[in-house]
Amino acid sequence: MNNNLFADRMSIAHKSFIREILKVTEDSNIISFAGGLPNPAFFPVKEIAEAAAKILETDGGNVLQYSSTEGYLPLRKYIAERYFLKNGLKIDPDQILITNGSQQGLDLIGKVFLNKGDRVIMESPGYLGAIQAFSMYEPIFESVSMLDDGIDIDMLEKTVRDKRIKLVYTVPTFQNPSGITYSTKKRKDVANILEKHDIILIEDNPYYELRFAGEDLPLIRNFLEDNSILLGSFSKTISPGLRLGWICTTNEIMEKIIIAKQASDLHSNYLAQRIAYQYLIDNDIDEHIVKIRDAYKIRRDLMVSMISEHFPEEIEFTKPEGGMFLWITLPEKISSLDLFEYAIKENVAFVPGNPFYVNGGGNNTLRLNFSNSDEEQIEIGIKRLANIITKYFP
Amino acid sequence: MNNNLFADRMSIAHKSFIREILKVTEDSNIISFAGGLPNPAFFPVKEIAEAAAKILETDGGNVLQYSSTEGYLPLRKYIAERYFLKNGLKIDPDQILITNGSQQGLDLIGKVFLNKGDRVIMESPGYLGAIQAFSMYEPIFESVSMLDDGIDIDMLEKTVRDKRIKLVYTVPTFQNPSGITYSTKKRKDVANILEKHDIILIEDNPYYELRFAGEDLPLIRNFLEDNSILLGSFSKTISPGLRLGWICTTNEIMEKIIIAKQASDLHSNYLAQRIAYQYLIDNDIDEHIVKIRDAYKIRRDLMVSMISEHFPEEIEFTKPEGGMFLWITLPEKISSLDLFEYAIKENVAFVPGNPFYVNGGGNNTLRLNFSNSDEEQIEIGIKRLANIITKYFP
C-alpha cells in the first residue's frame, strides 16, 4: 500500500508516550507510580455483579438491544440530579449525553468544533489524553502556564486578546498531571474572560468527587453557562472498565454532539449504562466514595511525608487535596527523562513531565500517581527514587 | 454562543434520517419494518448473565479496570481463529482491534484515511451509517450502482480510472439496505481492480453468519490482502447492546488505527469484551446462530410470499439468502416518501430508499426489515402495505 493514502492528521500523531511507558512498567518487579489507574481494591465488584444479574434477569431483551444515542434516560436524570445536589446546577437530562469514558467526550468536542488550524488553549502542563484527542483535528495549541492556584490568568487574558481562540481546555480540580486546583477567584476569572471573548470552555472534571482535604469549590460552570462544556466520568468513582463518562452542555451544542456521537459509534455500551444505573440506585455511592477518598488520602499523606523526608530539599512538589497525582519539580539542571532511565533500572517508574507541555518545556518535571500503590510500595518506591536522585544528580 | 464556532463539517451533517423515522414508529400500534434491529427473542440472555457472573466472580478487579487499546487478546485470538475456520484466512490477532460496534470502525477508518475532499466510493444504494461516519471527514462521495449480483463492475472500473479514489466501501454479503450478495466472480473482480489501482477496500461484514439459503462465498479479503480492511461485529450473532465489533487489517494500517482508537476513547468497553469471550468459550455459538438463521428464514420466506401474493406484479423485490433486509423497487412514478406518509397513517412503517443513495435517486425504492417482526406482524403489515399501494397508486 502507498503510504500517501493516510490522512495528513496521522503524520503528526504518535503513539501515546504514557502508553509506551506503561508497557515498560508492566514487569511486576517494578514499583510503578507511572499509570493513572484507580485502585482496583475499591471497585464495587460484588455490587456490580448484583446489578448485572438483576437487569439481565428482569429486562434482558432490552438491555442487550440497540439503544438511544443520548444514553439511558434514567442514568442521565441521575447525573442531572447529582449536579443539583452537589453543585446547585439545574441541568436538563437532555443536556447530558453518555460517552465511552470522558476521553470520547474530548473526541466529540474536537469533531464538533475544530477545523484544521483552529486555536485551542491547553494548560501547561496539561492532560495528555486531551492533547491526543484534539490533535486528530489538527488545531494549533497555545499553552498557558499553571500556577499554584490554577491557570495563569494574566497569560490567559493576553493569549485570548492576541489570538483568535476557539476552545480552552481545563481540569480545574486536582488536575492531571499536576494535582493543582483552581481557586474560586480563578474559576470566576476564567468564566468572565471566556464569556467576554465568546470562547468555549471545556471543564473536565473526573476527580471532583475524590476530595480528601479542604472544602468543595464551585465549578466554573457555576459562573459560565452558555459557553460551557462539562465532562464527567464514572471511571474514578465506580470503575473505568465500564467506560462511562458524559458530556453536559447547552442545547445548542448538544444538538451537534448527538450528530457526532451517532456518526462515531451509534451509542455507548447499553449494558454498562444499565449496570451503572442499577448499581447507583441500589447502593450508597457516597458511602463508597468515602472509602476511596480515605484510602487515597492515606496514600497521598504517606507519599508527601516520604518525599519530604527523603528527597533533597530543593525539589518542589504539589500537595493535592484530592485526585490521584502529585507533581514534582526538580532543579532545572536535572532531566526527568534521564532520571527515568536510571529509575527503570532500579525498578521504580513515573512519567517524565515534558510530554504534558504541548509546546515544549518541563524537562525537569515529573508525575507521580499515588492511588494505585499500597503503602509498602510507596515507602520503598519513594526511597528508591530518592537514592537515585542523590546518587546520579548529587 | 456564536454559531460560527462550529467546525465546517457540522454544517453538512444532519441527524440520521432513519433515526428520525424510528422515532415516528415508536408508537406500539405501528407494525414497523423500518428499523434494523436483530430479534431480541434470540439474544442469549441467560448465557450472558452467566458469563458476567463468572468473570466478575473470578477476576472482578481486572474486569473493571482500564485495559488495552487493541482489546482483550483472547477475544482477538478467538476472532482470528474463526476467520481461519470459516474463511481459511490466516490472521494474526494483532491485526484485529476491538471497536464499539463496527460503526466505530467506520469512524476510525475515516480518521486514519480521509482528508477533506478525498474521494470515497459508496455502493448505491449503500449503508447509511457509513455515509454518516465518513461525512464527518468531508470527503467527496462517488456512487456506483448495485446490480442483482453485486456492484456494477464496469461502473466501478470507469470511476477508479477517471477519478482519484482513496476508499471503496462495500457490504458484499446480504447488503444493508438491499439484501444483495456479490457473486464470487464480482468479489474477485473488485479485488483485482482495487489492487491494481492501490485503493483501500472496506469490506463490512456484519451479516455473513446469517445465511439461511445457498452456499457461503469467499470474502473479498480472500483475494485481496494488502489493501483490505475487514469489519466484523457481534451485534447480529450475540447482541448489539454489548457494542462489540472489530477491525481486521494489515499491520501497517493497524498501527494508525490504534493511534486513532486511543485518541477516540482509549479502549472499548472491557467488561463487555470479557463477557463476550466468556460467553463464546462456554457456549456453542454455531448452535445459537442456527437458531437465529432458522427464525430469520421463516420471516424472510413469509415476507417474500406475502409480497408475491399481495403486491401488484410490476413491483420488484430482492429475495436475500441471509441478513435482515429486503429491498423493494416500485414503478418509477411512485415516490416511496409519499407512500411512507400514507403508510404511517395506516400504522405500518418502512424506510424510504432515497437516503441510501449518497448522490440522489432511488425515490421509488424502499427497505423492509424482516428480522424483528413476528409472523403475524409480517402477514398483517404486508397486507396493509399492499392495500395502501393499490388504493393510492392504482
CSV table of N, CA, C and O in Angstrom, one decimal, chain B residues 254-305:
chain,number,residue,atom,x,y,z
B,254,MET,N,-3.0,-1.1,10.8
B,254,MET,CA,-3.4,-1.2,12.2
B,254,MET,C,-2.6,-0.3,13.1
B,254,MET,O,-3.2,0.2,14.1
B,255,GLU,N,-1.4,0.0,12.8
B,255,GLU,CA,-0.6,0.9,13.6
B,255,GLU,C,-1.3,2.3,13.7
B,255,GLU,O,-1.3,2.9,14.8
B,256,LYS,N,-1.8,2.7,12.6
B,256,LYS,CA,-2.5,4.0,12.6
B,256,LYS,C,-3.9,3.9,13.3
B,256,LYS,O,-4.3,4.8,14.0
B,257,ILE,N,-4.6,2.8,13.1
B,257,ILE,CA,-5.9,2.6,13.7
B,257,ILE,C,-5.8,2.6,15.2
B,257,ILE,O,-6.6,3.2,15.9
B,258,ILE,N,-4.7,2.0,15.7
B,258,ILE,CA,-4.5,2.0,17.2
B,258,ILE,C,-4.4,3.4,17.7
B,258,ILE,O,-5.0,3.8,18.7
B,259,ILE,N,-3.6,4.3,17.0
B,259,ILE,CA,-3.4,5.6,17.4
B,259,ILE,C,-4.8,6.4,17.4
B,259,ILE,O,-5.1,7.1,18.4
B,260,ALA,N,-5.5,6.2,16.4
B,260,ALA,CA,-6.8,6.8,16.3
B,260,ALA,C,-7.8,6.3,17.3
B,260,ALA,O,-8.6,7.1,17.9
B,261,LYS,N,-7.8,5.0,17.6
B,261,LYS,CA,-8.7,4.5,18.6
B,261,LYS,C,-8.3,5.0,20.0
B,261,LYS,O,-9.2,5.4,20.8
B,262,GLN,N,-7.0,5.1,20.3
B,262,GLN,CA,-6.6,5.6,21.6
B,262,GLN,C,-7.1,7.1,21.8
B,262,GLN,O,-7.6,7.4,22.8
B,263,ALA,N,-6.9,7.9,20.7
B,263,ALA,CA,-7.3,9.2,20.8
B,263,ALA,C,-8.9,9.4,20.9
B,263,ALA,O,-9.4,10.3,21.5
B,264,SER,N,-9.6,8.4,20.4
B,264,SER,CA,-11.0,8.4,20.4
B,264,SER,C,-11.7,8.1,21.7
B,264,SER,O,-12.6,8.7,22.1
B,265,ASP,N,-11.2,7.0,22.3
B,265,ASP,CA,-11.9,6.6,23.6
B,265,ASP,C,-11.0,5.7,24.4
B,265,ASP,O,-11.6,4.9,25.3
B,266,LEU,N,-9.7,5.7,24.2
B,266,LEU,CA,-8.7,4.8,25.0
B,266,LEU,C,-8.9,3.3,24.6
B,266,LEU,O,-8.0,2.7,24.2
B,267,HIS,N,-10.1,2.8,24.9
B,267,HIS,CA,-10.3,1.4,24.6
B,267,HIS,C,-11.8,1.1,24.6
B,267,HIS,O,-12.5,1.8,25.2
B,268,SER,N,-12.2,-0.1,24.0
B,268,SER,CA,-13.6,-0.4,24.1
B,268,SER,C,-14.0,-1.0,25.4
B,268,SER,O,-13.1,-1.4,26.2
B,269,ASN,N,-15.2,-1.0,25.7
B,269,ASN,CA,-15.7,-1.5,27.0
B,269,ASN,C,-15.2,-2.9,27.3
B,269,ASN,O,-15.4,-3.8,26.6
B,270,TYR,N,-14.4,-2.9,28.4
B,270,TYR,CA,-13.7,-4.1,28.8
B,270,TYR,C,-14.6,-5.2,29.4
B,270,TYR,O,-14.5,-6.4,29.1
B,271,LEU,N,-15.5,-4.7,30.2
B,271,LEU,CA,-16.5,-5.6,30.8
B,271,LEU,C,-17.2,-6.4,29.7
B,271,LEU,O,-17.3,-7.6,29.8
B,272,ALA,N,-17.7,-5.7,28.7
B,272,ALA,CA,-18.4,-6.3,27.6
B,272,ALA,C,-17.5,-7.3,26.8
B,272,ALA,O,-18.0,-8.4,26.4
B,273,GLN,N,-16.2,-6.9,26.6
B,273,GLN,CA,-15.3,-7.8,25.9
B,273,GLN,C,-15.1,-9.1,26.7
B,273,GLN,O,-15.1,-10.2,26.1
B,274,ARG,N,-15.0,-9.0,28.0
B,274,ARG,CA,-14.8,-10.2,28.8
B,274,ARG,C,-16.0,-11.1,28.9
B,274,ARG,O,-15.9,-12.3,28.8
B,275,ILE,N,-17.2,-10.4,28.9
B,275,ILE,CA,-18.4,-11.2,28.9
B,275,ILE,C,-18.6,-11.9,27.6
B,275,ILE,O,-18.9,-13.1,27.6
B,276,ALA,N,-18.3,-11.2,26.5
B,276,ALA,CA,-18.5,-11.9,25.2
B,276,ALA,C,-17.6,-13.1,25.1
B,276,ALA,O,-18.0,-14.1,24.6
B,277,TYR,N,-16.3,-12.9,25.5
B,277,TYR,CA,-15.4,-14.0,25.4
B,277,TYR,C,-15.8,-15.2,26.2
B,277,TYR,O,-15.8,-16.3,25.8
B,278,GLN,N,-16.2,-14.9,27.5
B,278,GLN,CA,-16.6,-16.0,28.3
B,278,GLN,C,-17.9,-16.7,27.7
B,278,GLN,O,-17.9,-17.9,27.8
B,279,TYR,N,-18.8,-15.9,27.2
B,279,TYR,CA,-19.9,-16.5,26.6
B,279,TYR,C,-19.5,-17.4,25.4
B,279,TYR,O,-20.0,-18.5,25.3
B,280,LEU,N,-18.6,-16.9,24.6
B,280,LEU,CA,-18.1,-17.7,23.4
B,280,LEU,C,-17.5,-19.0,23.8
B,280,LEU,O,-17.7,-20.0,23.1
B,281,ILE,N,-16.7,-19.0,24.8
B,281,ILE,CA,-16.0,-20.3,25.2
B,281,ILE,C,-16.9,-21.2,26.0
B,281,ILE,O,-16.6,-22.4,26.0
B,282,ASP,N,-17.9,-20.7,26.6
B,282,ASP,CA,-18.7,-21.6,27.5
B,282,ASP,C,-19.9,-22.1,26.7
B,282,ASP,O,-20.7,-22.9,27.2
B,283,ASN,N,-20.2,-21.6,25.5
B,283,ASN,CA,-21.4,-22.0,24.8
B,283,ASN,C,-21.1,-22.3,23.3
B,283,ASN,O,-20.0,-22.0,22.8
B,284,ASP,N,-22.0,-23.0,22.7
B,284,ASP,CA,-21.8,-23.3,21.3
B,284,ASP,C,-22.4,-22.2,20.4
B,284,ASP,O,-23.7,-22.2,20.1
B,285,ILE,N,-21.6,-21.3,19.9
B,285,ILE,CA,-22.1,-20.2,19.2
B,285,ILE,C,-22.8,-20.6,17.9
B,285,ILE,O,-23.7,-20.0,17.4
B,286,ASP,N,-22.2,-21.7,17.3
B,286,ASP,CA,-22.8,-22.1,16.0
B,286,ASP,C,-24.2,-22.6,16.1
B,286,ASP,O,-25.1,-22.4,15.3
B,287,GLU,N,-24.4,-23.3,17.2
B,287,GLU,CA,-25.7,-23.8,17.5
B,287,GLU,C,-26.7,-22.6,17.7
B,287,GLU,O,-27.8,-22.6,17.2
B,288,HIS,N,-26.2,-21.6,18.4
B,288,HIS,CA,-27.0,-20.4,18.6
B,288,HIS,C,-27.3,-19.7,17.3
B,288,HIS,O,-28.5,-19.3,17.1
B,289,ILE,N,-26.3,-19.6,16.5
B,289,ILE,CA,-26.5,-18.9,15.2
B,289,ILE,C,-27.6,-19.7,14.3
B,289,ILE,O,-28.4,-19.1,13.6
B,290,VAL,N,-27.5,-21.0,14.4
B,290,VAL,CA,-28.5,-21.8,13.6
B,290,VAL,C,-30.0,-21.4,14.0
B,290,VAL,O,-30.8,-21.2,13.2
B,291,LYS,N,-30.1,-21.2,15.3
B,291,LYS,CA,-31.5,-20.8,15.8
B,291,LYS,C,-31.9,-19.4,15.2
B,291,LYS,O,-33.0,-19.2,14.7
B,292,ILE,N,-30.9,-18.5,15.2
B,292,ILE,CA,-31.2,-17.2,14.6
B,292,ILE,C,-31.6,-17.3,13.1
B,292,ILE,O,-32.6,-16.8,12.6
B,293,ARG,N,-30.7,-18.0,12.4
B,293,ARG,CA,-30.9,-18.2,10.9
B,293,ARG,C,-32.3,-18.8,10.7
B,293,ARG,O,-33.0,-18.4,9.8
B,294,ASP,N,-32.6,-19.9,11.4
B,294,ASP,CA,-33.9,-20.6,11.1
B,294,ASP,C,-35.1,-19.6,11.3
B,294,ASP,O,-36.0,-19.6,10.5
B,295,ALA,N,-34.9,-18.8,12.4
B,295,ALA,CA,-36.0,-17.9,12.7
B,295,ALA,C,-36.1,-16.8,11.6
B,295,ALA,O,-37.2,-16.4,11.2
B,296,TYR,N,-35.0,-16.3,11.2
B,296,TYR,CA,-35.0,-15.2,10.1
B,296,TYR,C,-35.5,-15.8,8.8
B,296,TYR,O,-36.1,-15.1,8.0
B,297,LYS,N,-35.1,-17.0,8.5
B,297,LYS,CA,-35.5,-17.7,7.3
B,297,LYS,C,-37.1,-17.7,7.2
B,297,LYS,O,-37.7,-17.4,6.2
B,298,ILE,N,-37.7,-18.2,8.3
B,298,ILE,CA,-39.1,-18.2,8.4
B,298,ILE,C,-39.7,-16.9,8.0
B,298,ILE,O,-40.7,-16.7,7.3
B,299,ARG,N,-39.1,-15.8,8.6
B,299,ARG,CA,-39.7,-14.5,8.4
B,299,ARG,C,-39.4,-14.0,7.0
B,299,ARG,O,-40.3,-13.4,6.4
B,300,ARG,N,-38.2,-14.3,6.5
B,300,ARG,CA,-38.0,-13.9,5.1
B,300,ARG,C,-38.9,-14.6,4.1
B,300,ARG,O,-39.5,-14.0,3.2
B,301,ASP,N,-39.0,-15.9,4.3
B,301,ASP,CA,-39.9,-16.7,3.4
B,301,ASP,C,-41.4,-16.1,3.4
B,301,ASP,O,-42.0,-16.0,2.4
B,302,LEU,N,-41.8,-15.8,4.6
B,302,LEU,CA,-43.2,-15.4,4.8
B,302,LEU,C,-43.3,-14.0,4.1
B,302,LEU,O,-44.3,-13.7,3.4
B,303,MET,N,-42.4,-13.1,4.3
B,303,MET,CA,-42.4,-11.8,3.8
B,303,MET,C,-42.4,-11.9,2.2
B,303,MET,O,-43.2,-11.2,1.5
B,304,VAL,N,-41.5,-12.7,1.7
B,304,VAL,CA,-41.4,-12.8,0.3
B,304,VAL,C,-42.8,-13.4,-0.3
B,304,VAL,O,-43.3,-12.9,-1.3
B,305,SER,N,-43.3,-14.4,0.4
B,305,SER,CA,-44.5,-15.0,-0.2
B,305,SER,C,-45.7,-14.0,-0.1
B,305,SER,O,-46.6,-14.0,-1.0
